[in-house]
Short mmCIF file of C-alpha atoms and ligand atoms in Angstrom, two decimals:
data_model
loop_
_atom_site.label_atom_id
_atom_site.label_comp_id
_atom_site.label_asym_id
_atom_site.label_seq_id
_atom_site.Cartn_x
_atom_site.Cartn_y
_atom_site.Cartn_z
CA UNK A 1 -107.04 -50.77 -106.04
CA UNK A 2 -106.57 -47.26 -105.86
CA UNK A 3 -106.54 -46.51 -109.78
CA UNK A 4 -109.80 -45.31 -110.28
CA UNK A 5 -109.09 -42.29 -107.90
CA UNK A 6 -105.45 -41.75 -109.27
CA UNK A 7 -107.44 -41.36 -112.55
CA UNK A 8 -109.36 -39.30 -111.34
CA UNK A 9 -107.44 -36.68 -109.66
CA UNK A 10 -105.28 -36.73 -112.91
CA UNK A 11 -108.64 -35.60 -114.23
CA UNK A 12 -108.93 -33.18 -112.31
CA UNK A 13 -106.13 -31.80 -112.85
CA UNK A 14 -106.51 -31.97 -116.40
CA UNK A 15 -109.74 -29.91 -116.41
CA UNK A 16 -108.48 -26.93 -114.62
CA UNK A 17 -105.08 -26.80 -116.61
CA UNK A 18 -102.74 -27.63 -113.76
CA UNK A 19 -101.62 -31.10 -114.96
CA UNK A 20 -97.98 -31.12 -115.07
CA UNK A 21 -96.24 -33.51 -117.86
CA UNK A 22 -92.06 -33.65 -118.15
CA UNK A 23 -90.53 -32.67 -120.59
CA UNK A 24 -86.66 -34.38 -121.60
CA UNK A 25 -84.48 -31.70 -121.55
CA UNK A 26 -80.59 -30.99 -122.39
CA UNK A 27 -79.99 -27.31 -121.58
CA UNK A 28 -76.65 -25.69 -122.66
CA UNK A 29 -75.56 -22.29 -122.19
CA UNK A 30 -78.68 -20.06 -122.82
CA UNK A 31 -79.95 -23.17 -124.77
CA UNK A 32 -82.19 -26.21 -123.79
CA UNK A 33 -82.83 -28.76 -126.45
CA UNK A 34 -85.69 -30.27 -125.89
CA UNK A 35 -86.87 -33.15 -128.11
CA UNK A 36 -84.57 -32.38 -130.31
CA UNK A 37 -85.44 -28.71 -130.80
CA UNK A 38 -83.44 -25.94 -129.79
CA UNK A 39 -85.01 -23.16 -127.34
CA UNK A 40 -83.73 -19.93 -126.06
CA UNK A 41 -83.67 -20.85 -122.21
CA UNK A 42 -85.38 -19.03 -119.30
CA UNK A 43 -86.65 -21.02 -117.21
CA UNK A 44 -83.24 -22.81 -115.61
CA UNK A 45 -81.17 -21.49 -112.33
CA UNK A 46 -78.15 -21.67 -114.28
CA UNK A 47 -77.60 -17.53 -112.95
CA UNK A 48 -73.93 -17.34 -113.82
CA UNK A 49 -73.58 -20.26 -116.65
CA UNK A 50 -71.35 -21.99 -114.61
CA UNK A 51 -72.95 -25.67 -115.69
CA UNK A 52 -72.20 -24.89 -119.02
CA UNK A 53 -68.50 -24.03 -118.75
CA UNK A 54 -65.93 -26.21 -120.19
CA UNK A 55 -64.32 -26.57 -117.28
CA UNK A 56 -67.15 -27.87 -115.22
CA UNK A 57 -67.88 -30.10 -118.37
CA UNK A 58 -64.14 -31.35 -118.44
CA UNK A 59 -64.09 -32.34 -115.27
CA UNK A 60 -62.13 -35.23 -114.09
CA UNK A 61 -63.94 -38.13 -114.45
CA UNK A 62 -61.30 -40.50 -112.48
CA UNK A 63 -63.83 -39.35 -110.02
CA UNK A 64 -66.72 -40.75 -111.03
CA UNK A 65 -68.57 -43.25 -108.53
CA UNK A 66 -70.42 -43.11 -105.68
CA UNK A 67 -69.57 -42.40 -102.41
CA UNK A 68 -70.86 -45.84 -101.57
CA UNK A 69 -72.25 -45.14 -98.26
CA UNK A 70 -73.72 -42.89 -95.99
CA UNK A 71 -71.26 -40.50 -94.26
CA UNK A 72 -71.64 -42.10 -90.91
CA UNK A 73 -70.50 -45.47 -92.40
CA UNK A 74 -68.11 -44.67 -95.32
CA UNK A 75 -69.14 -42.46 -97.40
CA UNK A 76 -67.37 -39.03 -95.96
CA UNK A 77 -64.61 -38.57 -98.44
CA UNK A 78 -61.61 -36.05 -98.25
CA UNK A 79 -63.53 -34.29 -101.16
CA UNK A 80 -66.53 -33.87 -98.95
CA UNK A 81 -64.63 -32.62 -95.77
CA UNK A 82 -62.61 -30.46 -97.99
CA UNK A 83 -65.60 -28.92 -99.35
CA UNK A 84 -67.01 -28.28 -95.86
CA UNK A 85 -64.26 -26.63 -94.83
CA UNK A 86 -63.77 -24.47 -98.28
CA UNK A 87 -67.70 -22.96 -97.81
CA UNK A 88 -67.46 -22.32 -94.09
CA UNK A 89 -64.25 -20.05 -94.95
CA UNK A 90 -65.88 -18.49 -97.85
CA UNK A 91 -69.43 -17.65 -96.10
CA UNK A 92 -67.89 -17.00 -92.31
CA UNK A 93 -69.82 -19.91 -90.58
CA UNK A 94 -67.87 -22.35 -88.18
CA UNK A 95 -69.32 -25.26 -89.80
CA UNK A 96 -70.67 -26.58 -92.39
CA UNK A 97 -72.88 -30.01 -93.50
CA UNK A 98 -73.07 -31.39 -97.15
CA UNK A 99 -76.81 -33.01 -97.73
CA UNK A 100 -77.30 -34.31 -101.52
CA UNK A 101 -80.20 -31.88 -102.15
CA UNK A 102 -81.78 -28.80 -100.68
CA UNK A 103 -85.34 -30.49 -100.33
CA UNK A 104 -83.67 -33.64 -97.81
CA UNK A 105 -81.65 -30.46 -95.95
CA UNK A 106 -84.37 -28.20 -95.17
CA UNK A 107 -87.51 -30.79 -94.44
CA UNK A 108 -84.92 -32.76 -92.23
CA UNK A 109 -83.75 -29.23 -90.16
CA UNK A 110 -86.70 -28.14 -88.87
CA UNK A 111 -87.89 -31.24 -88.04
CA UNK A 112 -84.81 -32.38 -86.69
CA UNK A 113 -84.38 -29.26 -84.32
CA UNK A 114 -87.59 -27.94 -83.43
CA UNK A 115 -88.47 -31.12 -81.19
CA UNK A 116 -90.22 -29.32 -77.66
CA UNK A 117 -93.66 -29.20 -79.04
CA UNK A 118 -94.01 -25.86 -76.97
CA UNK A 119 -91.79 -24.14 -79.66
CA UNK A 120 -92.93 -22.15 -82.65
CA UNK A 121 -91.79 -21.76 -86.11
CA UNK A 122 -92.53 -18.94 -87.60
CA UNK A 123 -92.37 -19.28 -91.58
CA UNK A 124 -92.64 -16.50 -94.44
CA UNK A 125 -96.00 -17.48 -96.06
CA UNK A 126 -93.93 -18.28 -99.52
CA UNK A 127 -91.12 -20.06 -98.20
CA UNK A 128 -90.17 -22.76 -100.15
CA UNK A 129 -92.30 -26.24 -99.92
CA UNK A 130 -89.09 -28.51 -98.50
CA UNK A 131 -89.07 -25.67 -95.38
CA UNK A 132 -92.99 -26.15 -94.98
CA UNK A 133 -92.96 -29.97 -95.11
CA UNK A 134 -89.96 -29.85 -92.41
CA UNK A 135 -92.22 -27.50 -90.00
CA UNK A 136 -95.08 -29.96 -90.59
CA UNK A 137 -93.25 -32.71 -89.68
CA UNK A 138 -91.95 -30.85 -86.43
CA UNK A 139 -93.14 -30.98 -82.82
CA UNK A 140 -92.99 -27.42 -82.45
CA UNK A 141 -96.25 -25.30 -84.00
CA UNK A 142 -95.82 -23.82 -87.78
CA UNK A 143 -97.16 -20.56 -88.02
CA UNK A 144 -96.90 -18.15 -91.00
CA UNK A 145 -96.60 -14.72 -91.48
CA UNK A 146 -97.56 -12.72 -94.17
CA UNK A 147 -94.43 -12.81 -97.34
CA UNK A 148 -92.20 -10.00 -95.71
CA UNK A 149 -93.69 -8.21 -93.46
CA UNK A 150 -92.42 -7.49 -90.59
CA UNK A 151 -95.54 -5.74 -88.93
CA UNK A 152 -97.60 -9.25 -89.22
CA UNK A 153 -94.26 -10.94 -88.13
CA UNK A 154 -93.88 -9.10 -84.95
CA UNK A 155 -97.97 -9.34 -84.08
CA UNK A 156 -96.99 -13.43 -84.37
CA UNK A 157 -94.25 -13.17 -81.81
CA UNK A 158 -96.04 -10.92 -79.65
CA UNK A 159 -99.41 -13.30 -79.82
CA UNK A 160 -96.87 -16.22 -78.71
CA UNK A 161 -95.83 -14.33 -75.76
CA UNK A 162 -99.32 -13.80 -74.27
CA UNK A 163 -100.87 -17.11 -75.74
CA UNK A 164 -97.79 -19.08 -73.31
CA UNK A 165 -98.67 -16.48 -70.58
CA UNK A 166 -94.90 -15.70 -70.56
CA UNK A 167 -92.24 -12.69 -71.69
CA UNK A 168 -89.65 -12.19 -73.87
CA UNK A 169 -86.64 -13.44 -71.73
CA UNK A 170 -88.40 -16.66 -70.87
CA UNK A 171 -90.51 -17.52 -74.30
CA UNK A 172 -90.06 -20.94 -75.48
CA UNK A 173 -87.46 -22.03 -78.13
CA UNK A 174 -88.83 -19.68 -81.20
CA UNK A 175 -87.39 -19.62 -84.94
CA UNK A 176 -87.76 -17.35 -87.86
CA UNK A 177 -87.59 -19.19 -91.03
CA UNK A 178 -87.41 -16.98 -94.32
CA UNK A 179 -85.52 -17.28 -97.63
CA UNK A 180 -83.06 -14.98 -98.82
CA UNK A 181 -84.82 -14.43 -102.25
CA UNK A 182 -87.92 -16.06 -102.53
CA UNK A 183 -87.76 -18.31 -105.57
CA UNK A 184 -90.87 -17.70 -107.43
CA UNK A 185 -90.96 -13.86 -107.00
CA UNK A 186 -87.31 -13.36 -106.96
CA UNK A 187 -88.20 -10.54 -104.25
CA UNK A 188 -85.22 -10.33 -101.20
CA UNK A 189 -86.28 -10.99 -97.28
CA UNK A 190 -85.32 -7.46 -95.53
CA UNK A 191 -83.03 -9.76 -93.23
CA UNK A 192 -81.63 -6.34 -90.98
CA UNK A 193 -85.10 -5.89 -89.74
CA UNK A 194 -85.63 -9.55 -89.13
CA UNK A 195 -82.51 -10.22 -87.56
CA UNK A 196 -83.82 -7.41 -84.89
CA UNK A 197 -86.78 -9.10 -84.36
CA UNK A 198 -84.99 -12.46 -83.73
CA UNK A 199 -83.10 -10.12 -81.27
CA UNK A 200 -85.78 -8.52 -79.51
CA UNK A 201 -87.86 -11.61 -79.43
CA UNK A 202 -85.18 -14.16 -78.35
CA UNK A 203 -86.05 -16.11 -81.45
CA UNK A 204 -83.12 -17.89 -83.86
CA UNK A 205 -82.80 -17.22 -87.46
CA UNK A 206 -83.21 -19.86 -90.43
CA UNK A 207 -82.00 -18.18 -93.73
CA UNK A 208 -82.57 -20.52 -97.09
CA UNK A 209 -79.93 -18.83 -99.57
CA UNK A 210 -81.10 -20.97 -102.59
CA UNK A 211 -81.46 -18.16 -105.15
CA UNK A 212 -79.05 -15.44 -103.20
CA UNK A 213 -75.97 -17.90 -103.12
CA UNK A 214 -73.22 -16.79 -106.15
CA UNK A 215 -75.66 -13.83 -107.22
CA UNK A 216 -75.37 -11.62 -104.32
CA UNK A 217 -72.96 -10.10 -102.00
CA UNK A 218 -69.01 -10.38 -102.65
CA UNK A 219 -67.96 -12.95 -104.06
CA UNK A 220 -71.14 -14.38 -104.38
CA UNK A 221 -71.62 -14.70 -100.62
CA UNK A 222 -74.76 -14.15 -100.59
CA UNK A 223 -77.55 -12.59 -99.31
CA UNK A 224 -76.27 -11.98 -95.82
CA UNK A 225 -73.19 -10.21 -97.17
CA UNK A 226 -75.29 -8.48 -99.73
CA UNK A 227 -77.69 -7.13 -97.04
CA UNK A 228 -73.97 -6.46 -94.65
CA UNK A 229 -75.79 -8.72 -91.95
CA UNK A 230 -73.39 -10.72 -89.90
CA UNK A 231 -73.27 -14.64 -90.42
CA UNK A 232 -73.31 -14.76 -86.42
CA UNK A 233 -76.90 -13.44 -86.22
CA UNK A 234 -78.20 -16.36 -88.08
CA UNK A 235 -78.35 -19.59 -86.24
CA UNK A 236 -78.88 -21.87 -89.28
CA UNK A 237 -77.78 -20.80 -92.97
CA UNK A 238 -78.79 -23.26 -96.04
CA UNK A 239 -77.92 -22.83 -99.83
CA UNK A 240 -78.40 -25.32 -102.78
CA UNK A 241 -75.96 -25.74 -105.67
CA UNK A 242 -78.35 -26.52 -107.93
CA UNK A 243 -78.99 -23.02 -108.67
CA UNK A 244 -76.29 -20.25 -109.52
CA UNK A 245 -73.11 -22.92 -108.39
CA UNK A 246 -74.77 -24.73 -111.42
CA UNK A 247 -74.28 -28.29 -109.24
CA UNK A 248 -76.51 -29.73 -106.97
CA UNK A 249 -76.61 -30.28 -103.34
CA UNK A 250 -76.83 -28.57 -100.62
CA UNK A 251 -74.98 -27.16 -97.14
CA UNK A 252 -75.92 -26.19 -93.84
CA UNK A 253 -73.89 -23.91 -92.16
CA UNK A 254 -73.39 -22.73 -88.14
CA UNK A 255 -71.78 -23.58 -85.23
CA UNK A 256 -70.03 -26.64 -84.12
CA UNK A 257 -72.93 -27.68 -82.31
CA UNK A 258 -75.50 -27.05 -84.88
CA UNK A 259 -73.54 -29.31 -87.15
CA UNK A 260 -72.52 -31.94 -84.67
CA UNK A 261 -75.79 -32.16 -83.59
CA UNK A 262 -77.30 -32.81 -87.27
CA UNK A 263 -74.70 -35.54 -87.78
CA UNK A 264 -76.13 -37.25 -84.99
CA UNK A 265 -79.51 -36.61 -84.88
CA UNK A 266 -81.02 -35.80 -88.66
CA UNK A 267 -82.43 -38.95 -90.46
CA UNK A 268 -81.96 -37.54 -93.56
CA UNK A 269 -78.22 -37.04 -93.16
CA UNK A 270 -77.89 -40.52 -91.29
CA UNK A 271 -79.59 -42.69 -93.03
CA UNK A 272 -78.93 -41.37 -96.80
CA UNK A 273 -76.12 -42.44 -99.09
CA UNK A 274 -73.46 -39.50 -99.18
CA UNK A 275 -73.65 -37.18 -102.44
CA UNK A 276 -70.81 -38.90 -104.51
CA UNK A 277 -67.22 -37.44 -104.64
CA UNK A 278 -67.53 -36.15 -107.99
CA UNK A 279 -70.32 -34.03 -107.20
CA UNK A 280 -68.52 -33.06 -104.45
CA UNK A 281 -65.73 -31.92 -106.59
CA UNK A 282 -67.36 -30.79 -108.95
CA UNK A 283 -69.37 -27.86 -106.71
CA UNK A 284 -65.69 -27.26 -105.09
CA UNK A 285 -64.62 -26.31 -108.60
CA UNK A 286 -67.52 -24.67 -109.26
CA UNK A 287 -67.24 -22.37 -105.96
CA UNK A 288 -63.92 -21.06 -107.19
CA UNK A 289 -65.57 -19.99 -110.42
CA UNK A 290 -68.25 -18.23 -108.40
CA UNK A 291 -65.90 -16.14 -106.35
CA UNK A 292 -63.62 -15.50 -109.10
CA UNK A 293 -65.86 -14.62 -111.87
CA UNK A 294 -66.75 -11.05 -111.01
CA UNK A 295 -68.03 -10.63 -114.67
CA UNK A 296 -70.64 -13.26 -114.64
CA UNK A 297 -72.45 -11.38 -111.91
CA UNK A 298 -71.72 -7.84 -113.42
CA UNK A 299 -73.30 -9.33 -116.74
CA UNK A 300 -76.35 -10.88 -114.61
CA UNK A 301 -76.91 -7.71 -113.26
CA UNK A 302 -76.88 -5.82 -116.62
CA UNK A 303 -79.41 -8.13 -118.20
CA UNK A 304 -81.53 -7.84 -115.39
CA UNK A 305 -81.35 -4.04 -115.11
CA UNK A 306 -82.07 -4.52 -119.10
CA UNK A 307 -84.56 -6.65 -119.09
CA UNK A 308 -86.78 -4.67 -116.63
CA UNK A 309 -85.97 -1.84 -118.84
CA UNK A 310 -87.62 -3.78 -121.68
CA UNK A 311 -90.67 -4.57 -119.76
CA UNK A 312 -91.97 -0.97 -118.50
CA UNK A 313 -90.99 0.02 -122.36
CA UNK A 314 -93.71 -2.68 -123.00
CA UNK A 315 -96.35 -1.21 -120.70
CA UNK A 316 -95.63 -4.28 -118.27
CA UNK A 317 -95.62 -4.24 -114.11
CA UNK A 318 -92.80 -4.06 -112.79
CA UNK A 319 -91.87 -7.65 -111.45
CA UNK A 320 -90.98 -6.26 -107.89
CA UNK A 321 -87.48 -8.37 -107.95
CA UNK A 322 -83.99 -7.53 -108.70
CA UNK A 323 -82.35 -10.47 -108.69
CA UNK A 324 -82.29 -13.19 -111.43
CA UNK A 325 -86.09 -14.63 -111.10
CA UNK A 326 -88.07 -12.46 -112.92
CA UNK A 327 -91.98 -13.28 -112.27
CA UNK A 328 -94.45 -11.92 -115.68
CA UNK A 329 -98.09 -12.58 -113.54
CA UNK A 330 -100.72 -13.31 -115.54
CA UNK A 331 -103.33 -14.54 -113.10
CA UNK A 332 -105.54 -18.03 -114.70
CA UNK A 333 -103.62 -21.07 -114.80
CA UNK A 334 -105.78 -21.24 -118.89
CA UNK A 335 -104.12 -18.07 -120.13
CA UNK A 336 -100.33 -18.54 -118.64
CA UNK A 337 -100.21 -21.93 -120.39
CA UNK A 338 -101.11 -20.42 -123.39
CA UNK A 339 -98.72 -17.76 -123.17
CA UNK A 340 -95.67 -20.33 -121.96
CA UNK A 341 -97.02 -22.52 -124.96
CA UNK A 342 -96.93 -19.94 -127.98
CA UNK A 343 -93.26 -18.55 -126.71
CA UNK A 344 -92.27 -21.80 -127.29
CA UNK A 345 -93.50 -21.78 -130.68
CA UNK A 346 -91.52 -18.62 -130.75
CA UNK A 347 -88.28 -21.37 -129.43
CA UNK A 348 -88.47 -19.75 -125.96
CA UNK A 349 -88.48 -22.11 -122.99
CA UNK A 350 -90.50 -20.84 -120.53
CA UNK A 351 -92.37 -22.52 -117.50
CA UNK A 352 -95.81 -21.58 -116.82
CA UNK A 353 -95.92 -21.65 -112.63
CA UNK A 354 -99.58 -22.50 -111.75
CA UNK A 355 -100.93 -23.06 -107.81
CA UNK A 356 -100.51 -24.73 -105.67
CA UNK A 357 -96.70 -23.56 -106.23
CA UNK A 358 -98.37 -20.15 -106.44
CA UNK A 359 -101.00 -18.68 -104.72
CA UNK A 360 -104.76 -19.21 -106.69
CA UNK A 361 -104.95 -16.34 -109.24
CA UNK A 362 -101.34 -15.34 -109.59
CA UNK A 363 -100.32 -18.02 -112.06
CA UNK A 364 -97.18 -16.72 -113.86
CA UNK A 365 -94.21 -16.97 -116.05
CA UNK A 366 -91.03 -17.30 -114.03
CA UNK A 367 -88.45 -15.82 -115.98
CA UNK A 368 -84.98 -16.32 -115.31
CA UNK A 369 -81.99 -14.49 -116.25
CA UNK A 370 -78.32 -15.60 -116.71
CA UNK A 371 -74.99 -14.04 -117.60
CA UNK A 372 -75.18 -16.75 -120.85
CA UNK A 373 -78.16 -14.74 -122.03
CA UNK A 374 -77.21 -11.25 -123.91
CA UNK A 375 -79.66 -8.69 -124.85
CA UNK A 376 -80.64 -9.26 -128.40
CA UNK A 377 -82.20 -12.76 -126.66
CA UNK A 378 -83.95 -9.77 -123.75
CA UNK A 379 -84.94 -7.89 -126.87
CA UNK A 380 -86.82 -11.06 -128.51
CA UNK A 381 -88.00 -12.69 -125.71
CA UNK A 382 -89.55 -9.42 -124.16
CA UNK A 383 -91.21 -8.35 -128.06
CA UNK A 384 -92.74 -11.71 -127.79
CA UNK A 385 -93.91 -12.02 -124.62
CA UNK A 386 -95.90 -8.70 -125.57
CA UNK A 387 -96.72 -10.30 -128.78
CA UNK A 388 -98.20 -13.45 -127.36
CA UNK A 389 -100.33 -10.93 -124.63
CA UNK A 390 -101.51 -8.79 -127.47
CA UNK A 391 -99.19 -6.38 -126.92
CA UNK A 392 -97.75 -4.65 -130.05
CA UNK A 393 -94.03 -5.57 -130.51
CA UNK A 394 -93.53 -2.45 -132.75
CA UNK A 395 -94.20 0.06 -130.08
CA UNK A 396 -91.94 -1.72 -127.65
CA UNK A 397 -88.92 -1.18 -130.44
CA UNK A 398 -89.94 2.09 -130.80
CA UNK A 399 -90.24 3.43 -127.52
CA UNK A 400 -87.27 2.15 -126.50
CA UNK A 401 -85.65 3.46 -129.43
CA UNK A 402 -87.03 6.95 -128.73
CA UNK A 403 -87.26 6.86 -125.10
CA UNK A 404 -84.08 5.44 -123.57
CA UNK A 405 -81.77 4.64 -126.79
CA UNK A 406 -78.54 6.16 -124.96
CA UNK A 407 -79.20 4.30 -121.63
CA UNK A 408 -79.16 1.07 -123.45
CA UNK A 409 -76.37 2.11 -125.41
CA UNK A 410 -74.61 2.66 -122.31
CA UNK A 411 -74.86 -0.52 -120.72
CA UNK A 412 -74.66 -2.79 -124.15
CA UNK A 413 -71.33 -1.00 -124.01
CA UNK A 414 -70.34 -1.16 -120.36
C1 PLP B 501 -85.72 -21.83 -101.96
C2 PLP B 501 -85.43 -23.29 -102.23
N1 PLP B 501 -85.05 -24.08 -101.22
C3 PLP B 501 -84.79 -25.39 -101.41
C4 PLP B 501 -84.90 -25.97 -102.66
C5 PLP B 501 -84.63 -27.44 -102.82
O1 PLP B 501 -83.34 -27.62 -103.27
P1 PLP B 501 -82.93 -28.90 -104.16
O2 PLP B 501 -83.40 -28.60 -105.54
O3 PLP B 501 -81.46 -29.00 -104.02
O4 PLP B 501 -83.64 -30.07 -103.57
C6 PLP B 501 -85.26 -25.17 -103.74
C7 PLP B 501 -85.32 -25.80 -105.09
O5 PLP B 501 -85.87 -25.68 -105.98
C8 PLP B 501 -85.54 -23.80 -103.54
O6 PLP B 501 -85.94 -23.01 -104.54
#
């Protein structure tokens, strides 16, 4: 019935080189084979190369089935509740709510929540899609501000003031929704001046953690602890473990009544099947490895101060992010595939990021950086990224060797 305009928009697609395909994939380490062929890895979320560890991969499999049920039937098992109660402690929330994946958690939130259809949500133009499909599906109006800044932020809350005729004590229920670090610039939210906009403003706070969680802050806390903002200044906190914890999943953290009120009211919670034990387990061991495993995030950092390094050697922008998502913008959805495609010729695996996941014009390679990597694979991927752009490989050797040798020296020996 509807074929002929399936085909079509497949077509489409096609034509202006945004047609996505999957690829099967078994990633290990800083590896991914893929069909059989063995790539250098940067495009994963695997931060701290906690997925690959042999202890995550030796886990107990006595474990293994599913939880059988959603949690309001019988799926809530001690390995859940445990793990609840182990991530409230560690990130200083009072609760804390396992969903099976970030995407379910954040497009069931808002829309759970935000019911009075006089409320606004105000959303960072590149928050993630799961947090814009969960203000669309909410009463309240979705409005968003320019990516960080807080000027356009402010002119938002001050337009909903006069729009509703009313003044700051008495505005209707308002939220600021923003992610830590965005996760196709890898830029940070500057959460101390939000949080005093939330304050001045009466509005709450929504903080996706997604790329922050295990990178930042002690212990991996975070971005909140990173940026020394209090957990009590933001009303709902979310992090996946699909991305530096190296499970998957997700939490919601806050008060009692936050999480109460999500176990009774969020379809997505109620009417899911639990994430299984194992999982469950699984993330719990991971956690541990996260807060204990200073090193991973000192060697993170060090590749990432290295890598950026490499790039301005190279005659590149910087990338504008410090934190493991490194974005190389190349603009046309044509030329970015044909940069991801002749890296992996070289055996790097990189994804080419084309709109509407990006805005039109700023297609890019998202690089990502991991403690697995080490810096002779910086040193080859960043020669042939300047290869494959026409940029000669020789003078990036050379003016690193020139320019900065002892730097490098420094931290290949740190
Ligand atoms: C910022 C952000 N939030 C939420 C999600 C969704 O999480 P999940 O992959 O667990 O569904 C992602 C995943 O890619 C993300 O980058």
């Amino acid at each position: 019935m509807f074929t002929q305009r399936l085909s079509q928009a497949l077509a489409d697609k096609q034509q202006n080189f945004s047609y996505r395909k999957r690829y099967v994939c078994q990633p290990a380490g800083k590896f991914v084979d893929v069909n059989g062929k063995q790539y250098l890895n940067f495009s994963g979320n695997d931060y701290l190369g906690i997925a690959s560890d042999h202890r995550i991969k030796n886990a107990d499999l006595n474990d293994l089935s599913g939880s059988t049920g959603s949690s309001l039937i019988n799926g809530y098992h001690p390995a859940h509740q445990a793990l609840e109660a182990e991530i409230a402690d560690w990130l200083g929330f009072e609760k804390a709510l396992l969903f099976s994946t970030g995407f379910s958690a954040n497009s069931s939130i808002l829309k759970t929540l935000m019911t009075d259809k006089n409320g606004l949500i105000l959303q960072d133009k590149l928050n993630h899609a799961s947090l814009i499909d969960g203000g669309l599906a909410a009463a309240a109006k979705s409005v968003r501000f320019a990516h960080n800044d807080m000027f356009a932020l402010e002119k938002k809350l001050i337009a909903n003031l006069k729009e509703n005729n009313v003044n700051k004590n008495n505005a209707s229920e308002t939220l600021i929704v923003s992610e830590g670090v965005f996760s196709m610039d890898g830029d940070s939210a500057p959460l101390a001046n939000i949080s005093s906009l939330a304050r001045q403003y009466q509005a709450g706070i929504m903080l996706d953690d997604a790329h922050g969680i295990g990178v930042f802050g002690k212990n991996g806390r975070g971005s909140l602890a990173a940026q020394n903002i209090n957990p009590a200044s933001v009303d709902i906190y979310m992090a996946t473990f699909g991305k530096a914890i190296g499970s998957s999943g997700a939490v919601v953290c806050g008060s009692q009544t936050l999480i109460d009120y999500l176990v009774n009211f969020s379809r997505s919670y109620i009417y899911s099947t639990a994430m299984s034990p194992l999982q469950a387990k699984l993330t719990s061991r991971a956690i541990k490895m996260v807060q204990q495993d200073d090193w991973r995030r000192e060697k993170l950092y060090e590749n990432i101060a290295y890598f950026k390094h490499l790039l301005s050697c190279a005659g590149f922008d910087d990338t504008g992010s410090n934190s493991a998502i490194q974005p190389v913008i190349i603009g046309e959805n044509e030329t970015t595939l044909m940069v991801a495609n002749q890296l992996k010729q070289s055996g790097i695996w990189l994804t080419a990021i084309r709109p509407p996941t990006v805005a039109k014009g700023s297609a890019r390679l998202r690089i990502t950086l991991s403690s697995a990597q080490d810096k002779t694979d910086l040193d080859f991927l960043v020669s042939q990224l300047a290869q494959a752009l026409k940029l000669t490989p020789q003078n990036v050797n050379s003016q690193i060797q020139t320019q900065d040798q002892s730097m490098i020296t420094n931290m290949q020996n740190s």
